XYZ file of C-alpha atoms in Angstrom:
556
model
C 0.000 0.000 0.000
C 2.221 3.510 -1.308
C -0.080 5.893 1.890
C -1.621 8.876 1.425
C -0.533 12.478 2.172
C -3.012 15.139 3.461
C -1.652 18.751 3.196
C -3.188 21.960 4.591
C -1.764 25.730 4.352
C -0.485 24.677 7.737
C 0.009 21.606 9.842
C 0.374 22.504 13.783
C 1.912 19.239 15.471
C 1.988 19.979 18.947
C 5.346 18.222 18.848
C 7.893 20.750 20.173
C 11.043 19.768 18.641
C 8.673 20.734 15.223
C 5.856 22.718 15.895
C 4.647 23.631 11.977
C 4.643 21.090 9.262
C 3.001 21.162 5.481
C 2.167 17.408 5.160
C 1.824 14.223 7.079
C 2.510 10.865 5.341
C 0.453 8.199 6.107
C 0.034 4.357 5.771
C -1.920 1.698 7.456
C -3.552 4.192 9.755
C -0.409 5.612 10.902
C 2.099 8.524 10.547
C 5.270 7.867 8.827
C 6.528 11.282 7.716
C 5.806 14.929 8.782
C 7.252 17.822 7.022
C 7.298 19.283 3.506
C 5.065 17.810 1.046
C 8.722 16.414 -1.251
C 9.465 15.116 2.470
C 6.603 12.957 3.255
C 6.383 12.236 -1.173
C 9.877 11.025 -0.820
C 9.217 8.801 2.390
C 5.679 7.568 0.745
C 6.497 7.307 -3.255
C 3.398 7.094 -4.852
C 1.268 8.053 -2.638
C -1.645 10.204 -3.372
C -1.769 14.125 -2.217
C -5.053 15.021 -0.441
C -5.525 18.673 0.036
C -7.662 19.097 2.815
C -8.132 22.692 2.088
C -7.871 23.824 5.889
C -6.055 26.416 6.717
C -4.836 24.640 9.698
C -4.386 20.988 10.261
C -3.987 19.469 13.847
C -3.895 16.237 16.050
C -8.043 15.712 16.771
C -8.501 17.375 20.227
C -8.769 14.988 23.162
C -11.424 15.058 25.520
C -10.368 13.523 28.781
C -13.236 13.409 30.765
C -16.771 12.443 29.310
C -19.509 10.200 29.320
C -20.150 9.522 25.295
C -22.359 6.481 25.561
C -24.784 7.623 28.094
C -24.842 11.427 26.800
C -26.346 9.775 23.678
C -29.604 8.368 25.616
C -29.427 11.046 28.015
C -30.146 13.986 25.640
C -31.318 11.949 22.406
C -34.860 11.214 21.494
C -36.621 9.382 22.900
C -35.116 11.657 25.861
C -35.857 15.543 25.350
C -33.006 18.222 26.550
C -34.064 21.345 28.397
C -30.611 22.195 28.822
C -30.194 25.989 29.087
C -28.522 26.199 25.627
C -32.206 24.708 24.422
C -34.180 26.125 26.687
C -32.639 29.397 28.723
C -35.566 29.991 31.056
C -37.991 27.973 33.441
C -41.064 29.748 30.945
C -38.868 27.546 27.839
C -38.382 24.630 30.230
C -42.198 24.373 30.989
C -43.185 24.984 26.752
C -41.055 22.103 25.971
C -42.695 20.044 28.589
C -45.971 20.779 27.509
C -44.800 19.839 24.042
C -43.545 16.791 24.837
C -46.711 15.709 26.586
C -48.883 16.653 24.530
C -47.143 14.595 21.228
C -46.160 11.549 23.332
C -48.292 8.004 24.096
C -49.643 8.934 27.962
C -48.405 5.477 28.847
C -45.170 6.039 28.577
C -42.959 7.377 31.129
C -41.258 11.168 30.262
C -37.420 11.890 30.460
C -35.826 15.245 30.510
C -32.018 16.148 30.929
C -30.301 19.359 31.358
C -32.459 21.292 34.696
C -29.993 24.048 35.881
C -31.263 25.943 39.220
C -28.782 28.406 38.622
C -28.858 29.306 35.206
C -32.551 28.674 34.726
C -33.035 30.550 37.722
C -35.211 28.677 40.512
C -35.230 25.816 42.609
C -35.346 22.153 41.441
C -38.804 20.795 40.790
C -39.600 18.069 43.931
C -41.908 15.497 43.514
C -44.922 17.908 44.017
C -44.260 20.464 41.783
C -43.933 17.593 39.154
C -47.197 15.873 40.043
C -49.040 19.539 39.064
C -47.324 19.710 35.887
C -47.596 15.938 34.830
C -50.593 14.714 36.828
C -50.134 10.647 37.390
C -47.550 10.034 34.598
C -43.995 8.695 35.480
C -41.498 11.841 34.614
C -38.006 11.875 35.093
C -36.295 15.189 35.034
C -32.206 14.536 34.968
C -29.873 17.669 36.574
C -27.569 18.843 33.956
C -24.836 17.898 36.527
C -25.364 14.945 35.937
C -25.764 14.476 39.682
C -29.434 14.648 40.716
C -32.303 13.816 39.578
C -36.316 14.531 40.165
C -39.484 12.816 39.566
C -43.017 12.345 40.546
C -45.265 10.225 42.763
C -46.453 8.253 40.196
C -42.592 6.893 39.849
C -42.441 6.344 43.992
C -45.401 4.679 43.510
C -44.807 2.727 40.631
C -41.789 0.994 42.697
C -43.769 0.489 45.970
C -41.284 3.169 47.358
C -44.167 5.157 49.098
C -44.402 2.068 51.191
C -41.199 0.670 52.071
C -38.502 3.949 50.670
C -35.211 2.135 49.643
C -32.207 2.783 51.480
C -29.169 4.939 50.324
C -26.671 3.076 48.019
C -23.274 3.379 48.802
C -22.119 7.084 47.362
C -25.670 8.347 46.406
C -28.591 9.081 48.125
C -32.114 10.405 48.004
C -33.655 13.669 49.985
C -36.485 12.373 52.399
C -38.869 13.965 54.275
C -38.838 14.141 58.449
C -40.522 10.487 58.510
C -38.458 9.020 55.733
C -40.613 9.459 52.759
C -39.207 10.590 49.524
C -39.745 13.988 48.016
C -38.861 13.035 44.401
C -34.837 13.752 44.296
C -32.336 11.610 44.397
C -28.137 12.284 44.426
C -25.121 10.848 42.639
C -24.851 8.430 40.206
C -25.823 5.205 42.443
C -29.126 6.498 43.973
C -29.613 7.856 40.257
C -29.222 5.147 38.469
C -32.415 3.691 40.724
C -34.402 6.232 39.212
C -33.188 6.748 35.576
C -32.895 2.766 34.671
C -36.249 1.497 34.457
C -37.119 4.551 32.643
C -34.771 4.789 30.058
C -35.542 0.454 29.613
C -39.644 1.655 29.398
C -38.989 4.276 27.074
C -36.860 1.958 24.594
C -36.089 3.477 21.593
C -32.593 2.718 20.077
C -29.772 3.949 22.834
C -27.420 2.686 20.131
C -28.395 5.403 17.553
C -28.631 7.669 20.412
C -24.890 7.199 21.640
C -24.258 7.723 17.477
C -25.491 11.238 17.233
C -23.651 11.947 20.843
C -20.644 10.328 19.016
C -21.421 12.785 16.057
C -21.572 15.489 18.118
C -18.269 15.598 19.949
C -16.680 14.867 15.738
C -17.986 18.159 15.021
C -15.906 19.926 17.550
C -12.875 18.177 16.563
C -12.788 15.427 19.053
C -10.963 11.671 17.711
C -10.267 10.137 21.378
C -12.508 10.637 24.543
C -13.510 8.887 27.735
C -16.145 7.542 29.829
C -15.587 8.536 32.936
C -18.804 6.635 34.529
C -18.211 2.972 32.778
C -20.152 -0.175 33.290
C -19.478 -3.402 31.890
C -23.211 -3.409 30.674
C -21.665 -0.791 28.086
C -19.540 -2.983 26.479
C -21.997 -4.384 23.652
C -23.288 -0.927 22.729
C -19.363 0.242 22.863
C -18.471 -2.963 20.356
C -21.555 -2.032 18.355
C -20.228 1.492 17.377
C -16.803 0.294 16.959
C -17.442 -2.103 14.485
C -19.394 1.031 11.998
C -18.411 2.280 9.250
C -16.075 6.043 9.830
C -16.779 5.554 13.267
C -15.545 8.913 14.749
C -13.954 8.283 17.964
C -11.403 6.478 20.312
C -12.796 5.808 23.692
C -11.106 5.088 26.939
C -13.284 3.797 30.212
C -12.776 4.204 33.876
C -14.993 1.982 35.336
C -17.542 3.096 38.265
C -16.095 1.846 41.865
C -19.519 1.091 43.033
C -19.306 -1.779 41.007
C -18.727 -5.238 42.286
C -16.541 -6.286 38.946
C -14.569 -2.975 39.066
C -11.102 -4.080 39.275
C -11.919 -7.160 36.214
C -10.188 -6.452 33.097
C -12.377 -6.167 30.015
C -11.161 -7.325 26.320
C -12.401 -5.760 23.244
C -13.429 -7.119 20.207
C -12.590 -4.046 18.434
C -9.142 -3.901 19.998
C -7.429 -1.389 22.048
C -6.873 1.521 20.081
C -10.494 1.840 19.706
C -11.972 0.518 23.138
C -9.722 0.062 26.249
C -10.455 0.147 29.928
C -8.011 2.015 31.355
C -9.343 2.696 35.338
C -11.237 3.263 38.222
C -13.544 6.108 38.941
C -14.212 7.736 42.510
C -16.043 10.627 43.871
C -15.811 12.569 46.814
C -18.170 15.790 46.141
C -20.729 16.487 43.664
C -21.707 19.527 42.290
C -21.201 23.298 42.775
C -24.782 24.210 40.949
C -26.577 22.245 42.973
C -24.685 22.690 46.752
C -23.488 19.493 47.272
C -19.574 20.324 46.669
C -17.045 19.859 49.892
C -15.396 23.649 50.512
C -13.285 25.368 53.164
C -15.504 28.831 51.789
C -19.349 29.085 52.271
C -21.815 29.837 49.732
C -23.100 33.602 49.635
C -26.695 34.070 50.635
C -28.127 36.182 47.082
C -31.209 36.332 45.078
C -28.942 33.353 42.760
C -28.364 30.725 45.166
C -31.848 32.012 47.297
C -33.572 31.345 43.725
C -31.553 27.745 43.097
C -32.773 26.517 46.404
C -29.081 26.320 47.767
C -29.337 27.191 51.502
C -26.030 29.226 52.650
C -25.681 27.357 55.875
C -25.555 23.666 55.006
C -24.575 24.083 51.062
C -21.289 23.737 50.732
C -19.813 21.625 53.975
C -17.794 18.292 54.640
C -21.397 16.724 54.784
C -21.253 16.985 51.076
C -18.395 14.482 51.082
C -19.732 11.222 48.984
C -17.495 8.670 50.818
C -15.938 8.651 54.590
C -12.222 8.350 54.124
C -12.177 4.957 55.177
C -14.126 3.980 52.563
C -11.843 5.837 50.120
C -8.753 4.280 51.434
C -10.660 0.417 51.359
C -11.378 1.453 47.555
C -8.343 2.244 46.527
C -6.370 -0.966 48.645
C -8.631 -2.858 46.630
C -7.891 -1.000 43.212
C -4.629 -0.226 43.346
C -3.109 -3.230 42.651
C -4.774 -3.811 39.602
C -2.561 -1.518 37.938
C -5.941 0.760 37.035
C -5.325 4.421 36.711
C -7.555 5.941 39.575
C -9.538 9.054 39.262
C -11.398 11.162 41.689
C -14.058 13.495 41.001
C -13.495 16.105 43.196
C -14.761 20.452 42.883
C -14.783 22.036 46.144
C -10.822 22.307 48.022
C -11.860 20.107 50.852
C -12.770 17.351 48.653
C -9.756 17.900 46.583
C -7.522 17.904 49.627
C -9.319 14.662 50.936
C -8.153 12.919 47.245
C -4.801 14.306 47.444
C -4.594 12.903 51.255
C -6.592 9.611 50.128
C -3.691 9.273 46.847
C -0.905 10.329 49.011
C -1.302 7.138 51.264
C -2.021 4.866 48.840
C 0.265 5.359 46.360
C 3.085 4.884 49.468
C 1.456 2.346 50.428
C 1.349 0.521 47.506
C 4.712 1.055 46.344
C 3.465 3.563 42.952
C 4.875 7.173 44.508
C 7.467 8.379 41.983
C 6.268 5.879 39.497
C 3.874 7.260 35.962
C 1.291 6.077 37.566
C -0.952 9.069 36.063
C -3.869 8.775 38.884
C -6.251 11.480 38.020
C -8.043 14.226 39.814
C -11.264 15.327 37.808
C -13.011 19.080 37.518
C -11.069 21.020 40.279
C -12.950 24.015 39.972
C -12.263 24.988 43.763
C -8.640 24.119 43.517
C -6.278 26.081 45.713
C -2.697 26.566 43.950
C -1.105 24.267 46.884
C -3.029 21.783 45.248
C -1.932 21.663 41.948
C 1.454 22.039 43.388
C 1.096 18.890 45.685
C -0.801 16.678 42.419
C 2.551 17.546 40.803
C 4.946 16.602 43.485
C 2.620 13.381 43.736
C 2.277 12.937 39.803
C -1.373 13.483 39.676
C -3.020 14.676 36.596
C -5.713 17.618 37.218
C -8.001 17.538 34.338
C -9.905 21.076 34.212
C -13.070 22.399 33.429
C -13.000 25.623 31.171
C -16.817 25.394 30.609
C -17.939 25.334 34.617
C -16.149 29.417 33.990
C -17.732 30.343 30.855
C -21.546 29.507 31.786
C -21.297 29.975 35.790
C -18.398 32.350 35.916
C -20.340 35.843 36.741
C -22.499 33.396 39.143
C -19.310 32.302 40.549
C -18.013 35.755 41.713
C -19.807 37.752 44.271
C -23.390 35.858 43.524
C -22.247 32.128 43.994
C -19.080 32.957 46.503
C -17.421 35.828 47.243
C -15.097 37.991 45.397
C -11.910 35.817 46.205
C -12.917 32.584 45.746
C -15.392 32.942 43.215
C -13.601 34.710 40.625
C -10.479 32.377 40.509
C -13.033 29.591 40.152
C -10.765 27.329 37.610
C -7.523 28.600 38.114
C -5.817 28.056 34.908
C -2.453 29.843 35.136
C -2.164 28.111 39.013
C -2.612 24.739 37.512
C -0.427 25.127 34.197
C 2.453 27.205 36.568
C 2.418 24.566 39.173
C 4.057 22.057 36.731
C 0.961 19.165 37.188
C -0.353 17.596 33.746
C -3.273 19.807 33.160
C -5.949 18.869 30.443
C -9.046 20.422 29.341
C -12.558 18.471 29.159
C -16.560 19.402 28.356
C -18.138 16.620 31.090
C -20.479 15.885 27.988
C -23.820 16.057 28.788
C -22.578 18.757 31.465
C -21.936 20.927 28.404
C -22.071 20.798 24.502
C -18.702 19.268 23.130
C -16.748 22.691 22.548
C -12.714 22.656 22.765
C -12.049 25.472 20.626
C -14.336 27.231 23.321
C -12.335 26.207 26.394
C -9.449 27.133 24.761
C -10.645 30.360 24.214
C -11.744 30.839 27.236
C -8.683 29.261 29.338
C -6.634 32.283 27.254
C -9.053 35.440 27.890
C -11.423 34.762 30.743
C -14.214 35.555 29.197
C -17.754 34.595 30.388
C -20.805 33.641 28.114
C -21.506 37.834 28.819
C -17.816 38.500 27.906
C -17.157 39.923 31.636
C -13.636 39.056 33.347
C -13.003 37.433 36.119
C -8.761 36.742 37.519
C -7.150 38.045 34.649
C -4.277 36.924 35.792
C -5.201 33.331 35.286
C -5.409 33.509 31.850
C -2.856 31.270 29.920
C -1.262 31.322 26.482
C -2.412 29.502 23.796
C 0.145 26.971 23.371
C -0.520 25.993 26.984
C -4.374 25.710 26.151
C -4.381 23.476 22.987
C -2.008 21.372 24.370
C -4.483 20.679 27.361
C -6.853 20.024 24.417
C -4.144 17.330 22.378
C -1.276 16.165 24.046
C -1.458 16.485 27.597
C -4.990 15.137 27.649
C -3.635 12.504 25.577
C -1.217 12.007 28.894
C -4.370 11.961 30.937
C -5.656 8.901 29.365
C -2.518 6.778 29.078
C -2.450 7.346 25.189
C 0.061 9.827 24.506
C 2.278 7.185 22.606
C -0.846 6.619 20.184
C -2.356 10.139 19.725
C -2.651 13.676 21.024
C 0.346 14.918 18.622
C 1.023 14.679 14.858
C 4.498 12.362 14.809
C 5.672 9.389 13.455
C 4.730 6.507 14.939
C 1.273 7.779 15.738
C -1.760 7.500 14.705
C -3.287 9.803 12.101
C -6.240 11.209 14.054
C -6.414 14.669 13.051
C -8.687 17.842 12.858
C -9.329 20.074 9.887
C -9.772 23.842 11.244
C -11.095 26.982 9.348
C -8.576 29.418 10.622
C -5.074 28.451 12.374
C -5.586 29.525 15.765
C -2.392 31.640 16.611
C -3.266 33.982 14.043
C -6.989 34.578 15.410
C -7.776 36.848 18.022
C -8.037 35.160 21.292
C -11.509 36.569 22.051
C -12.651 35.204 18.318
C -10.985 31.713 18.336
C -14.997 30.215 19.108
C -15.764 32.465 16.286
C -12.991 31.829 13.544
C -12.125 28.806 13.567
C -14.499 26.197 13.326
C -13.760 22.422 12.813
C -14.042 21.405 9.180
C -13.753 17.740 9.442
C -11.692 15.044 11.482
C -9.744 12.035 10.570
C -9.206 9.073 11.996
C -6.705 6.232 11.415
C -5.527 8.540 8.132
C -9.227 8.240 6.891
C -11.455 11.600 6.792
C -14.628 10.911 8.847
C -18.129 10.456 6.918
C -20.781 11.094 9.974
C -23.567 10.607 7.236
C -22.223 6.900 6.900
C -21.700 6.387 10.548
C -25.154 7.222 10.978
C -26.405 5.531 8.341
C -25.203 2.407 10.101
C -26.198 3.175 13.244
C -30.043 3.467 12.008
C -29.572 0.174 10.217
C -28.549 -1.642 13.570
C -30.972 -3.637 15.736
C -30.839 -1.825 18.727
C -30.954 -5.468 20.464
């Protein structure tokens, strides 16, 4: 086979020792020459010349921290987003419920994703609420946290829980009334999964299209590898499924949920491991700042924001929100570390990241892995204190960042959220870049829309959805932001030797972009340059095939 060569205006490697290139060579799916175009035509005679016509070609962006699969049937028909980029206000959120209702079999239970008290503006809808809006139909409303959810009696009912409430799983739980009842919420991922999984199984559907279009989705902002940070081994059909489509789009790594019994097992996939690999173990010791239940040293503020969110100033905030004692951390982790498993905490308020530093400290002594590239992960950090990131890097921990949490809560964050100091250095990019840690970048899809050209341009201006400014002085340069988006994200997952830089050796998983990014503005790099296409294995993506083939599949 004589390769193909793919030239753009520009080719920007992320590879140091040669930043800017005019054509990559490829064969079999990988890169075997980078340079001029009589460079790569003298290491691949023969080969054909594809001019991409971009004015910038790049390795495909990385997205560290995600949860592909699920995002799919979370925010795919038959489920209905109300996110606030689809619906800004409560008066939006209640039109598209009415909608829905009205067009859908009564029978049939109702699922909604994306509720934001803070950006929509009010408190969570309990049980009650619901029952006026819905009457006697099951309804599931999902927090666009991803760590709450609310429904109606007709759901407690429907699972005898008005008689006999369940109890708490380990690391979730549900909001009860004085006697125990339930009053339609439920927290973190175990207690939610109670809620959302007889739903989702009622509403059928085909989850495997609906992972597809999520798939789809992060291609068109440039992505070629992600993760799933919230992996079960029930995933692993749907996971083969995709992998074995035509163009599929993406490269997934798993960290498998703790909570799980089979946690620690090793999975093999069909597809093979540069598609599909498990690569750890997934923890969490807070939950979310939008909806209170993050671990921090610094209280909440009482304002009309968090008084119209339903977050109450004087519990909000506190070590109660921690999701696991420290004993049961340290019993996790004595059971996980051996397994070689990369570990990663989810962690956004200080206290909770101090309590995974602490947790990571001792077991990586413990277990014989300090000093070692053992690349244990600490996820979100929006709260982080610079300490911190200085500690992760004495430690070798990997702090993957949030750029989004800024840019749609950032003016909540200062002064109405938290005060002045705390709130406005919310995602401290310069601390965590300066402090010498492996920083990456990551969209928590369905927490946000798929968007690394926008966290990059918001890591380098500090710039809001409004365009206000918050810590100026923790902007970073761009070099330091894409590379959060390619090759130190890559780091992040273990796959740095594979992707996340254009070299040779690596695979040719690339990104076509409208506009090269160091000579755009940094407040119009959203703007400007747009994503044009991806590639992956040295073969441009089709997403109308991919879907095509996705419809065609039995969803069984």
């Amino acid at each position: 086979m004589t390769g193909t060569i793919i030239t753009a205006r520009t080719v920007l490697t992320m590879d140091p020792d040669a930043p800017r290139a005019q054509a990559v060579g490829v064969r079999d799916g990988a890169i075997v020459a980078v340079g001029t175009l009589a460079q790569c035509r003298a290491a691949l005679p023969g080969a054909d010349v594809v001019d991409t016509g971009a004015a910038a070609l790049m390795p495909g962006f990385v997205e560290p921290h995600s949860h592909p699969f699920m995002s799919g049937v979370a925010t795919q028909a038959p489920a209905v987003s109300i996110a606030p980029w689809v619906a800004p206000t409560w008066a939006d959120v209640l039109d598209v419920f009415a909608a829905t209702a009205a067009a859908s079999d009564p029978a049939l239970p109702l699922l909604f994703n994306g509720f934001d008290a803070l950006l929509h503006g009010r408190p969570a809808p309990r049980a009650a609420e619901m029952d006026q809006i819905f009457g006697d139909r099951v309804v599931v409303v999902a927090d666009n946290s991803g760590h709450a959810t609310y429904f109606t009696s007709a759901l407690v009912r429907g699972h005898g829980w008005d008689v006999a409430p369940p109890a708490d799983p380990v690391g979730g739980h549900f909001e009860r009334t004085g006697d125990g009842a339930l009053t339609g919420v439920s927290y973190e991922v175990p207690a939610n999964t109670l809620v959302l999984a007889p739903v989702m199984a009622a509403l059928g559907g085909n989850p495997l299209l609906s992972a597809a279009q999520y798939f789809a989705l992060m291609a068109r902002g440039g992505i070629t590898s992600t993760s799933d940070m919230t992996f079960a081994t029930n995933l692993v059909p749907g996971y083969e499924a995709l992998a074995s489509l035509p163009s599929v789009p993406l490269r997934v790594s798993m960290w498998h949920v703790s909570t799980d019994d089979d946690c620690v097992e090793k999975v093999t996939f069909a597809a093979g491991e540069q598609l599909l690999v498990k690569q750890g173990i997934k923890l969490w010791t807070d939950g979310s700042p939008w909806i209170g239940n993050v671990a921090l040293s610094f209280p909440y503020q009482d304002s009309p924001a968090t008084e119209h969110a339903g977050i109450d100033p004087a519990t909000a905030g506190s070590p109660a929100s921690m999701n696991y004692s420290r004993e049961q951390i340290d019993a996790i982790l004595d059971r996980c570390a051996p397994t070689g498993f990369s570990m990663s905490f989810h962690s956004n308020g200080d206290l909770a990241i101090d309590r995974s530093l602490d947790a990571y400290e001792r077991a990586l002594t413990v277990h014989g892995l300090l000093g070692t590239d053992h690349r244990w992960r600490i996820e979100h950090v929006g709260g982080a204190r610079k300490d911190q990131f200085e500690r992760a890097a004495r430690l070798g921990v990997h702090m993957s960042m949030a750029p989004f949490q800024y840019y749609y809560w950032g003016d909540l964050l200062d002064g109405q959220m938290f005060d002045h100091t705390h709130g406005s250095h919310w995602q401290p990019f310069a601390d965590g870049v300066a402090s010498g840690a492996c920083i990456s970048f990551h969209n928590d899809g369905s927490v946000s829309l798929p968007t690394p050209v926008l966290n990059v341009q918001t890591a380098v201006t500090r710039r809001t959805r409004s365009g206000a400014v918050h810590a100026p002085e923790q902007r970073i340069d761009l070099d330091a932001a894409l590379r959060a988006h390619t090759i130190d994200a890559a780091r992040t997952l273990h796959r740095d030797h594979l992707v996340g830089s254009i070299a040779v050796g690596k695979l040719a998983d690339l990104v076509e972009l409208t506009a090269d990014p160091y000579e755009v503005a940094p407040d119009h790099l959203d703007e400007k340059v747009k994503v044009a296409g991806t590639w992956l294995g040295g073969r441009r993506i089709d997403l109308g095939e991919f879907l095509a083939a996705a419809r065609g599949t039995s969803p069984a």
